[in-house]
Coordinates of C-alpha atoms and ligand atoms in Angstrom, one line a residue:
M1 CA -236.4 -73.1 52.2
A2 CA -232.7 -72.8 52.8
R3 CA -231.9 -73.7 49.3
Q4 CA -234.3 -71.1 47.9
T5 CA -232.8 -68.3 49.9
R6 CA -229.3 -69.4 48.8
E7 CA -230.4 -69.2 45.2
R8 CA -232.2 -65.9 45.4
V9 CA -229.3 -64.0 47.0
P10 CA -226.7 -64.9 44.4
K11 CA -229.0 -63.9 41.6
Q12 CA -229.6 -60.5 43.1
A13 CA -226.0 -60.2 44.0
R14 CA -224.9 -61.1 40.4
E15 CA -226.9 -58.2 39.2
L16 CA -225.2 -55.8 41.6
L17 CA -221.7 -57.3 41.0
R18 CA -222.2 -56.7 37.2
R19 CA -222.5 -53.0 38.0
L20 CA -219.0 -52.8 39.5
P21 CA -216.3 -51.2 37.2
R22 CA -213.3 -53.2 36.1
V23 CA -210.0 -52.6 37.9
D24 CA -208.3 -51.0 34.8
E25 CA -211.3 -48.7 34.3
V26 CA -210.8 -47.5 37.8
T27 CA -207.0 -47.0 37.7
A28 CA -207.4 -45.2 34.3
H29 CA -209.8 -42.6 35.9
A30 CA -208.8 -39.0 35.5
C31 CA -209.0 -38.3 39.3
L32 CA -206.3 -40.9 39.9
Q33 CA -203.7 -39.3 37.7
G34 CA -201.8 -37.9 40.7
A35 CA -202.0 -41.1 42.7
R36 CA -200.8 -43.0 39.7
R37 CA -197.7 -40.8 39.4
R38 CA -196.9 -41.0 43.1
L39 CA -197.6 -44.7 43.7
G40 CA -196.9 -46.3 40.3
V41 CA -199.4 -48.4 38.4
A42 CA -198.7 -51.7 40.2
A43 CA -199.3 -50.2 43.7
L44 CA -202.3 -48.2 42.6
T45 CA -203.8 -51.4 41.0
A46 CA -203.4 -53.2 44.4
Q47 CA -205.2 -50.3 46.2
A48 CA -208.0 -50.4 43.6
R49 CA -208.3 -54.2 43.9
A50 CA -208.6 -53.8 47.7
V51 CA -211.4 -51.2 47.4
L52 CA -213.2 -53.3 44.7
H53 CA -212.9 -56.4 46.9
E54 CA -214.8 -54.6 49.7
L55 CA -217.4 -53.3 47.3
R56 CA -217.8 -56.9 46.0
E57 CA -218.4 -58.2 49.5
A58 CA -220.9 -55.4 50.0
A59 CA -222.7 -56.3 46.8
R60 CA -222.9 -59.9 47.9
A61 CA -224.6 -58.7 51.0
G62 CA -227.1 -56.8 48.8
R63 CA -225.7 -53.3 48.9
A64 CA -225.6 -51.5 45.5
P65 CA -222.1 -50.5 44.4
P66 CA -221.3 -46.8 43.7
D67 CA -220.6 -45.6 40.1
L68 CA -217.2 -45.4 38.5
D69 CA -216.5 -41.8 39.6
A70 CA -217.3 -42.7 43.2
V71 CA -215.2 -45.9 43.1
A72 CA -212.3 -43.9 41.8
A73 CA -212.8 -41.3 44.6
L74 CA -212.7 -44.1 47.1
V75 CA -209.4 -45.4 45.6
A76 CA -208.0 -41.9 45.7
Q77 CA -208.8 -41.7 49.4
A78 CA -207.3 -45.1 50.1
A79 CA -204.1 -44.1 48.2
G80 CA -203.9 -40.8 50.1
R81 CA -204.2 -42.7 53.4
A82 CA -201.5 -45.1 52.4
L83 CA -199.1 -42.3 51.4
G84 CA -199.9 -40.4 54.6
R85 CA -199.1 -43.4 56.8
Q86 CA -195.5 -42.6 57.3
V87 CA -194.5 -43.1 60.9
G88 CA -194.5 -39.8 62.8
R89 CA -194.3 -38.3 66.2
V90 CA -197.1 -38.9 68.7
I91 CA -197.8 -37.7 72.2
N92 CA -198.7 -40.7 74.4
A93 CA -201.5 -39.7 76.7
T94 CA -202.9 -43.2 76.8
G95 CA -201.7 -44.2 80.3
V96 CA -199.9 -47.2 78.8
L97 CA -196.2 -46.4 79.3
L98 CA -194.7 -49.0 76.9
H99 CA -197.2 -49.1 74.1
T100 CA -196.2 -51.4 71.3
G101 CA -198.4 -49.5 68.9
L102 CA -196.5 -46.3 69.8
G103 CA -193.0 -47.7 69.5
R104 CA -192.6 -48.8 73.2
A105 CA -189.8 -46.9 75.0
P106 CA -188.9 -43.3 74.0
L107 CA -185.2 -42.8 74.1
G108 CA -183.3 -40.7 76.6
A109 CA -181.4 -37.5 75.8
G110 CA -178.1 -39.3 75.8
A111 CA -179.3 -41.9 73.2
V112 CA -180.9 -39.1 71.1
Q113 CA -177.6 -37.1 71.1
A114 CA -175.6 -40.2 70.2
L115 CA -178.0 -40.8 67.3
A116 CA -177.8 -37.2 66.2
E117 CA -174.0 -37.3 66.1
S118 CA -173.7 -40.6 64.3
A119 CA -176.8 -41.3 62.2
G120 CA -175.7 -39.1 59.3
R121 CA -172.0 -40.2 59.6
Y122 CA -169.8 -43.3 59.3
V123 CA -169.4 -45.1 62.6
S124 CA -166.8 -47.4 64.2
L125 CA -169.3 -50.3 64.0
E126 CA -167.0 -53.2 63.5
L127 CA -163.7 -51.5 63.8
E128 CA -161.1 -51.6 66.6
L129 CA -159.9 -48.0 66.6
D130 CA -156.7 -48.7 68.5
T131 CA -155.4 -51.4 66.2
G132 CA -157.3 -50.4 63.0
G133 CA -158.4 -54.1 62.7
R134 CA -161.8 -55.7 62.7
G135 CA -163.7 -55.5 66.0
P136 CA -166.9 -57.1 67.4
R137 CA -170.2 -55.4 66.3
A138 CA -171.8 -54.8 69.7
G139 CA -168.8 -55.1 72.0
F140 CA -169.6 -52.3 74.4
A141 CA -173.4 -53.2 74.6
E142 CA -172.6 -56.8 75.3
L143 CA -170.0 -56.0 78.0
A144 CA -172.4 -53.6 79.6
L145 CA -175.3 -56.1 79.6
S146 CA -173.0 -58.8 81.1
R147 CA -172.0 -56.5 83.8
L148 CA -175.5 -55.2 84.6
S149 CA -177.0 -58.8 84.7
H150 CA -174.0 -60.4 86.4
A151 CA -173.8 -62.9 83.5
E152 CA -170.6 -64.3 81.9
D153 CA -171.5 -63.1 78.4
A154 CA -174.2 -61.4 76.4
L155 CA -175.2 -61.3 72.7
V156 CA -177.3 -58.5 71.2
V157 CA -179.8 -59.2 68.4
N158 CA -182.7 -57.5 66.6
N159 CA -185.4 -58.1 69.2
N160 CA -186.5 -60.6 71.8
A161 CA -188.3 -62.8 69.3
A162 CA -185.0 -63.2 67.5
A163 CA -183.2 -63.9 70.8
V164 CA -185.6 -66.7 71.7
L165 CA -185.5 -68.1 68.2
L166 CA -181.7 -68.1 68.0
A167 CA -181.3 -69.6 71.5
L168 CA -183.6 -72.5 70.8
A169 CA -182.2 -73.1 67.3
V170 CA -178.6 -73.2 68.6
L171 CA -179.3 -75.3 71.7
A172 CA -182.2 -77.6 70.7
A173 CA -182.7 -77.9 66.9
G174 CA -183.8 -81.5 66.2
R175 CA -184.2 -82.2 70.0
G176 CA -186.8 -81.7 72.6
V177 CA -187.7 -78.7 74.7
L178 CA -189.9 -78.9 77.8
V179 CA -192.5 -76.2 78.2
S180 CA -195.3 -76.0 80.8
R181 CA -198.7 -76.0 79.3
G182 CA -199.4 -72.9 81.3
E183 CA -196.7 -71.0 79.4
L184 CA -197.7 -71.9 75.8
V185 CA -198.9 -68.3 75.4
E186 CA -199.2 -65.7 72.7
I187 CA -197.5 -62.5 73.7
G188 CA -199.0 -60.3 71.0
G189 CA -197.7 -59.2 67.6
G190 CA -197.8 -62.8 66.5
F191 CA -195.2 -64.1 69.0
R192 CA -196.7 -67.5 69.9
V193 CA -194.4 -69.7 72.0
P194 CA -195.2 -73.0 70.2
E195 CA -194.8 -71.5 66.8
V196 CA -191.5 -69.8 67.5
L197 CA -190.3 -73.1 69.1
A198 CA -191.3 -75.1 66.0
R199 CA -189.6 -72.6 63.7
S200 CA -186.3 -73.1 65.6
G201 CA -186.4 -76.7 64.7
A202 CA -186.8 -77.9 68.3
R203 CA -189.6 -80.3 69.2
L204 CA -192.1 -79.1 71.8
I205 CA -192.7 -81.4 74.8
E206 CA -195.7 -80.2 76.8
V207 CA -195.5 -80.6 80.5
G208 CA -198.1 -80.4 83.3
T209 CA -201.5 -78.8 82.8
T210 CA -202.8 -75.3 81.9
N211 CA -203.1 -74.2 85.5
R212 CA -200.7 -76.4 87.4
T213 CA -197.3 -77.7 86.5
R214 CA -195.1 -79.2 89.3
I215 CA -191.4 -79.9 89.5
E216 CA -192.3 -83.6 89.4
D217 CA -193.9 -83.1 86.0
Y218 CA -190.6 -81.8 84.5
A219 CA -188.6 -84.6 86.3
Q220 CA -190.9 -87.2 84.9
A221 CA -190.8 -85.8 81.4
L222 CA -187.0 -85.8 81.6
G223 CA -187.0 -89.4 82.8
E224 CA -189.3 -90.6 80.0
R225 CA -188.0 -88.8 77.0
D226 CA -184.7 -89.1 75.1
G227 CA -183.1 -86.3 73.3
V228 CA -184.4 -83.4 75.6
A229 CA -182.0 -80.5 75.2
A230 CA -183.6 -77.8 77.2
I231 CA -186.4 -76.5 79.5
L232 CA -187.9 -73.2 78.3
R233 CA -189.5 -71.0 81.0
V234 CA -191.6 -68.2 79.7
H235 CA -192.7 -64.9 81.4
Q236 CA -196.5 -65.0 81.0
A237 CA -196.6 -61.3 80.0
N238 CA -200.1 -60.0 79.8
F239 CA -201.6 -63.4 80.6
R240 CA -202.6 -64.1 84.2
Q241 CA -204.1 -67.1 85.9
I242 CA -205.7 -66.9 89.3
G243 CA -207.0 -69.5 91.8
F244 CA -205.9 -73.1 91.5
V245 CA -202.5 -72.3 90.0
E246 CA -199.0 -73.7 90.6
R247 CA -195.6 -73.6 89.0
P248 CA -192.2 -74.4 90.5
P249 CA -190.0 -71.5 91.6
L250 CA -187.4 -70.6 88.9
A251 CA -184.4 -71.6 91.1
E252 CA -185.9 -75.1 91.7
L253 CA -186.4 -75.6 88.0
C254 CA -182.8 -74.4 87.3
R255 CA -181.5 -77.0 89.8
L256 CA -183.4 -79.8 88.2
A257 CA -182.1 -78.8 84.7
R258 CA -178.5 -78.7 86.0
Q259 CA -178.9 -82.2 87.7
R260 CA -180.3 -83.7 84.5
G261 CA -177.7 -82.1 82.2
V262 CA -180.2 -80.0 80.2
V263 CA -180.1 -76.2 79.6
L264 CA -182.6 -73.8 81.1
V265 CA -183.6 -71.0 78.9
K266 CA -185.7 -68.2 80.3
D267 CA -187.8 -65.9 78.0
L268 CA -188.0 -63.0 80.4
G269 CA -189.9 -60.6 78.0
G270 CA -189.0 -57.1 79.2
G271 CA -185.4 -57.0 80.6
A272 CA -185.6 -55.1 83.9
L273 CA -182.0 -54.2 84.7
V274 CA -183.0 -52.6 88.0
D275 CA -185.5 -53.7 90.6
L276 CA -188.8 -52.0 89.9
G277 CA -189.8 -52.6 93.5
S278 CA -187.9 -49.4 94.1
C279 CA -190.6 -47.6 92.1
G280 CA -193.3 -49.2 94.2
L281 CA -193.9 -51.8 91.5
P282 CA -192.7 -55.1 93.0
G283 CA -193.0 -58.5 91.2
E284 CA -191.2 -58.0 87.9
P285 CA -188.1 -60.3 87.9
T286 CA -184.8 -58.6 86.9
V287 CA -182.4 -60.1 84.4
A288 CA -179.7 -60.4 87.2
G289 CA -182.3 -62.2 89.4
C290 CA -182.9 -64.8 86.6
V291 CA -179.1 -65.3 86.1
E292 CA -178.6 -65.7 89.9
A293 CA -181.5 -68.1 90.1
G294 CA -179.4 -70.4 87.8
C295 CA -180.8 -69.8 84.3
D296 CA -178.3 -70.9 81.6
L297 CA -179.6 -68.3 79.2
V298 CA -182.0 -65.4 79.6
C299 CA -183.6 -63.7 76.6
F300 CA -185.2 -60.2 76.8
S301 CA -186.3 -57.1 74.9
C302 CA -184.3 -53.9 75.0
D303 CA -187.3 -51.6 74.4
K304 CA -189.6 -52.6 77.2
V305 CA -188.8 -51.9 80.9
L306 CA -185.2 -51.6 79.9
G307 CA -186.2 -48.4 78.2
G308 CA -183.9 -48.6 75.1
P309 CA -184.4 -49.0 71.4
Q310 CA -185.7 -52.1 69.6
G311 CA -183.3 -54.9 70.4
G312 CA -183.0 -58.2 72.0
A313 CA -180.4 -59.8 74.2
I314 CA -179.3 -63.3 75.2
V315 CA -177.2 -63.3 78.4
G316 CA -175.8 -66.2 80.4
R317 CA -173.2 -68.9 80.3
A318 CA -170.2 -67.9 78.1
E319 CA -170.0 -71.2 76.2
L320 CA -173.7 -71.1 75.2
V321 CA -173.7 -67.4 74.3
Q322 CA -170.6 -68.0 72.1
R323 CA -172.3 -70.8 70.3
A324 CA -175.2 -68.5 69.5
R325 CA -172.8 -65.7 68.4
R326 CA -171.1 -68.1 65.9
D327 CA -174.4 -69.4 64.4
P328 CA -175.3 -68.2 60.9
L329 CA -178.7 -67.3 62.1
A330 CA -177.1 -64.7 64.4
R331 CA -176.0 -62.8 61.2
A332 CA -179.5 -62.8 59.9
L333 CA -180.9 -61.5 63.2
R334 CA -178.3 -58.9 64.0
I335 CA -179.1 -55.5 65.4
G336 CA -179.0 -52.4 63.1
R337 CA -176.4 -49.8 63.7
L338 CA -178.8 -47.0 64.7
P339 CA -180.5 -49.0 67.4
L340 CA -177.1 -50.2 68.5
V341 CA -175.8 -46.6 69.0
A342 CA -179.0 -45.8 71.0
L343 CA -178.7 -49.0 73.1
E344 CA -175.1 -48.3 74.0
A345 CA -175.9 -44.8 75.2
T346 CA -178.9 -46.2 77.2
L347 CA -176.7 -48.8 78.8
A348 CA -174.1 -46.2 79.6
S349 CA -176.7 -44.4 81.7
Y350 CA -177.3 -47.6 83.7
L351 CA -173.6 -48.3 84.1
E352 CA -173.0 -44.8 85.5
G353 CA -176.0 -45.0 87.9
R354 CA -178.0 -42.4 86.0
E355 CA -181.0 -44.6 85.2
D356 CA -183.3 -41.6 85.6
E357 CA -182.1 -40.4 82.2
V358 CA -184.0 -43.3 80.8
P359 CA -187.5 -41.8 80.2
A360 CA -189.4 -45.0 80.8
L361 CA -187.8 -45.6 84.2
A362 CA -188.1 -41.9 85.2
A363 CA -191.9 -42.1 84.4
L364 CA -192.2 -45.3 86.4
R365 CA -190.4 -43.8 89.4
R366 CA -192.3 -40.4 89.4
D367 CA -194.4 -40.3 92.5
L368 CA -198.1 -39.9 92.3
A369 CA -198.2 -36.5 94.0
E370 CA -196.0 -35.1 91.2
V371 CA -198.2 -36.7 88.5
R372 CA -201.3 -35.2 90.2
E373 CA -199.7 -31.7 90.3
R374 CA -199.1 -32.0 86.6
A375 CA -202.6 -33.1 85.8
E376 CA -204.0 -30.2 87.9
R377 CA -201.7 -27.8 86.1
W378 CA -203.0 -29.0 82.7
C379 CA -206.6 -28.5 83.9
R380 CA -205.8 -24.9 84.9
M381 CA -204.1 -24.3 81.5
L382 CA -207.0 -25.8 79.7
G383 CA -209.6 -23.9 81.8
E384 CA -207.9 -20.6 81.0
R385 CA -208.4 -21.3 77.4
G386 CA -212.0 -22.2 77.7
V387 CA -211.7 -26.0 77.8
N388 CA -213.5 -27.8 80.6
A389 CA -211.2 -30.3 82.4
E390 CA -210.8 -31.8 85.8
P391 CA -208.2 -34.1 87.4
V392 CA -209.2 -37.7 88.0
E393 CA -207.3 -40.7 89.4
V394 CA -206.8 -43.4 86.8
A395 CA -205.2 -46.8 86.5
G396 CA -202.6 -46.9 83.8
A397 CA -200.3 -49.8 82.8
V398 CA -196.6 -50.4 82.4
G399 CA -197.3 -52.3 79.1
G400 CA -194.8 -54.4 77.3
G401 CA -196.0 -57.5 79.2
A402 CA -194.5 -56.3 82.4
L403 CA -196.4 -56.2 85.7
A404 CA -199.7 -57.0 84.0
E405 CA -201.5 -57.3 87.4
T406 CA -200.2 -54.1 88.9
P407 CA -202.1 -51.0 87.7
L408 CA -199.8 -48.0 87.2
G409 CA -201.3 -45.4 89.5
S410 CA -201.8 -42.1 87.7
V411 CA -203.8 -38.9 87.4
A412 CA -205.4 -37.7 84.1
A413 CA -206.9 -34.4 83.0
A414 CA -210.5 -35.5 82.0
V415 CA -211.7 -33.3 79.2
A416 CA -215.4 -32.9 78.6
A417 CA -216.7 -31.8 75.2
D418 CA -219.9 -32.3 73.1
D419 CA -218.6 -34.8 70.6
I420 CA -215.7 -36.4 72.3
E421 CA -215.1 -39.0 69.5
A422 CA -214.6 -36.1 67.1
V423 CA -212.2 -34.4 69.5
A424 CA -210.2 -37.7 69.7
A425 CA -210.2 -38.0 65.9
R426 CA -208.9 -34.4 65.5
L427 CA -206.2 -35.1 68.1
R428 CA -205.1 -38.2 66.1
A429 CA -205.0 -36.1 62.9
G430 CA -202.8 -33.4 64.4
R431 CA -199.1 -32.8 64.2
P432 CA -197.9 -34.1 66.6
A433 CA -200.8 -36.5 66.9
V434 CA -202.2 -36.9 70.5
I435 CA -203.4 -40.4 71.5
A436 CA -205.7 -40.6 74.5
R437 CA -208.4 -42.8 76.0
I438 CA -212.1 -42.1 76.2
R439 CA -214.0 -43.1 79.3
A440 CA -217.5 -42.2 80.2
Q441 CA -217.7 -39.6 77.4
R442 CA -214.5 -37.8 78.6
L443 CA -211.1 -37.7 77.1
L444 CA -208.4 -38.8 79.6
L445 CA -205.0 -37.2 79.2
D446 CA -202.7 -39.3 81.4
A447 CA -200.1 -37.2 83.2
R448 CA -197.6 -40.1 83.7
T449 CA -197.1 -41.2 80.1
V450 CA -196.9 -37.8 78.4
L451 CA -193.1 -36.9 78.2
Y452 CA -192.0 -34.2 80.5
D453 CA -191.3 -31.5 77.9
E454 CA -194.6 -31.9 76.1
D455 CA -197.0 -29.8 78.2
D456 CA -197.3 -27.0 75.7
P457 CA -197.8 -29.0 72.5
L458 CA -200.4 -31.2 74.3
I459 CA -202.4 -28.3 75.6
D460 CA -202.3 -26.5 72.3
A461 CA -203.5 -29.6 70.5
V462 CA -206.4 -30.2 72.9
V463 CA -207.5 -26.5 72.8
A464 CA -207.5 -26.6 69.0
A465 CA -209.3 -30.0 68.8
V466 CA -212.0 -29.0 71.3
G467 CA -212.3 -25.5 69.7
A468 CA -212.6 -27.0 66.2
A469 CA -215.1 -29.7 67.4
T470 CA -217.4 -27.1 68.9
A471 CA -216.8 -24.4 66.3
P472 CA -220.3 -24.3 64.9
S473 CA -221.7 -23.3 68.3
P474 CA -218.9 -21.8 70.4
R475 CA -219.3 -22.1 74.1
P476 CA -219.3 -19.0 76.3
P477 CA -216.0 -18.5 77.9
R478 CA -215.8 -19.9 81.4
E479 CA -215.3 -17.8 84.6
Ligands
PLP501 C1 -192.4 -59.0 74.3 C2 -192.1 -60.4 74.5 C3 -191.5 -61.1 73.5 C4 -191.2 -60.5 72.1 O1 -190.2 -59.6 72.3 P1 -189.9 -58.5 71.0 O2 -188.7 -57.7 71.5 O3 -191.1 -57.8 70.8 O4 -189.5 -59.4 69.9 C5 -191.2 -62.5 73.7 N1 -191.5 -63.0 74.9 C6 -192.1 -62.4 75.9 C7 -192.3 -63.1 77.2 C8 -192.4 -61.0 75.8 O5 -192.9 -60.3 76.8

């Protein structure tokens, strides 16, 4: 029986597959002349191959392929989409403050101004202006990070993945690194602790169990194994365990590492430079807290709760940071000049005690009453323009792996319309695009994550999207 079915399908499919046009017939089609000019033949051929691949899969499943003209039209569509995929401005109404898909932290006014002044100019990137000689690339940022985290030294790189990779490569290549089985996690975007560790050249030594790892497990592994260079402690980011769970306090693990002469590296994830407990969000460790607990090196991102541009940092003991700085890998992982300019301006805000200039922190600190008032104002503005909306309490998220178990209390304007999916699609297609969640057939516009000067473009976009979606049968004006 099974064999018969298997034979019958291919025969039928072969017939359908034969009807598919060849890739060169498609790319030569008249309707692709414009796309051929804009993309070049090689890239257009790749687009056509991708479309034909899907049609081939469909044919194998028994669906008849479209004719040449229709295939060419599909390729034209795909080429148009690819060309229109340039990164552009978005209004974040999702309720996730640090959304990796939306570029994580928006920059503050100081960082934007610094970029505006220097992006189109030459900059004193590696120049000592007083002597005219060669200077360090990220001297100010590294000094500021040391100061803010109470660490001896700091090194800035391209992102936190680079920071962890570099720290492990420098300290532990060819040697062992202890990691709790409960921390062998995938963070997202392909950052998997065991894979990054392997790529650094270090050898993973698993300790404890998935749910419980005790200090004795580390001590035993250190006693049994030769050539252990480090203990890696990983922030579990968006992963949570509940119930029968145990891991030693960070300070205790640091003490053990020191006693046994191995280095403790902490992958902190988002580098909180201030205590988020002050925003009613306790539980996220700060960089300074990790340094004070006794970590030799702490690695973190600059575009998560720190609120800066893409970047990564290694802070900690001067001798170890210096080894990382001198490693050839550091050159390959260095930060670009534009993010560096933005990072320095962001860190200057912290140094001067003006953290509220950092939009991510300001949004975290804004109290719920103010967020509610804003959502209510949006509902009034929408109502006046004929769009039905009401304020609802929602649970947002910090994002970026921070405080995964603490919902970020917020209020949204919940918009009702006939075809809510179509409204959301129109909002995504707009300029600027608006990204929002749909819950229970309503569009939720989160009043905590939309930036504070974006009320008007948001309301205009929603009015247009709802109006367009209901255009064929306009609703009577309300009130
Ligand atoms: C986000 C994160 C990373 C990766 O940081 P990038 O800056 O995105 O490279 C690594 N480890 C942890 C624990 C994280 O939360």
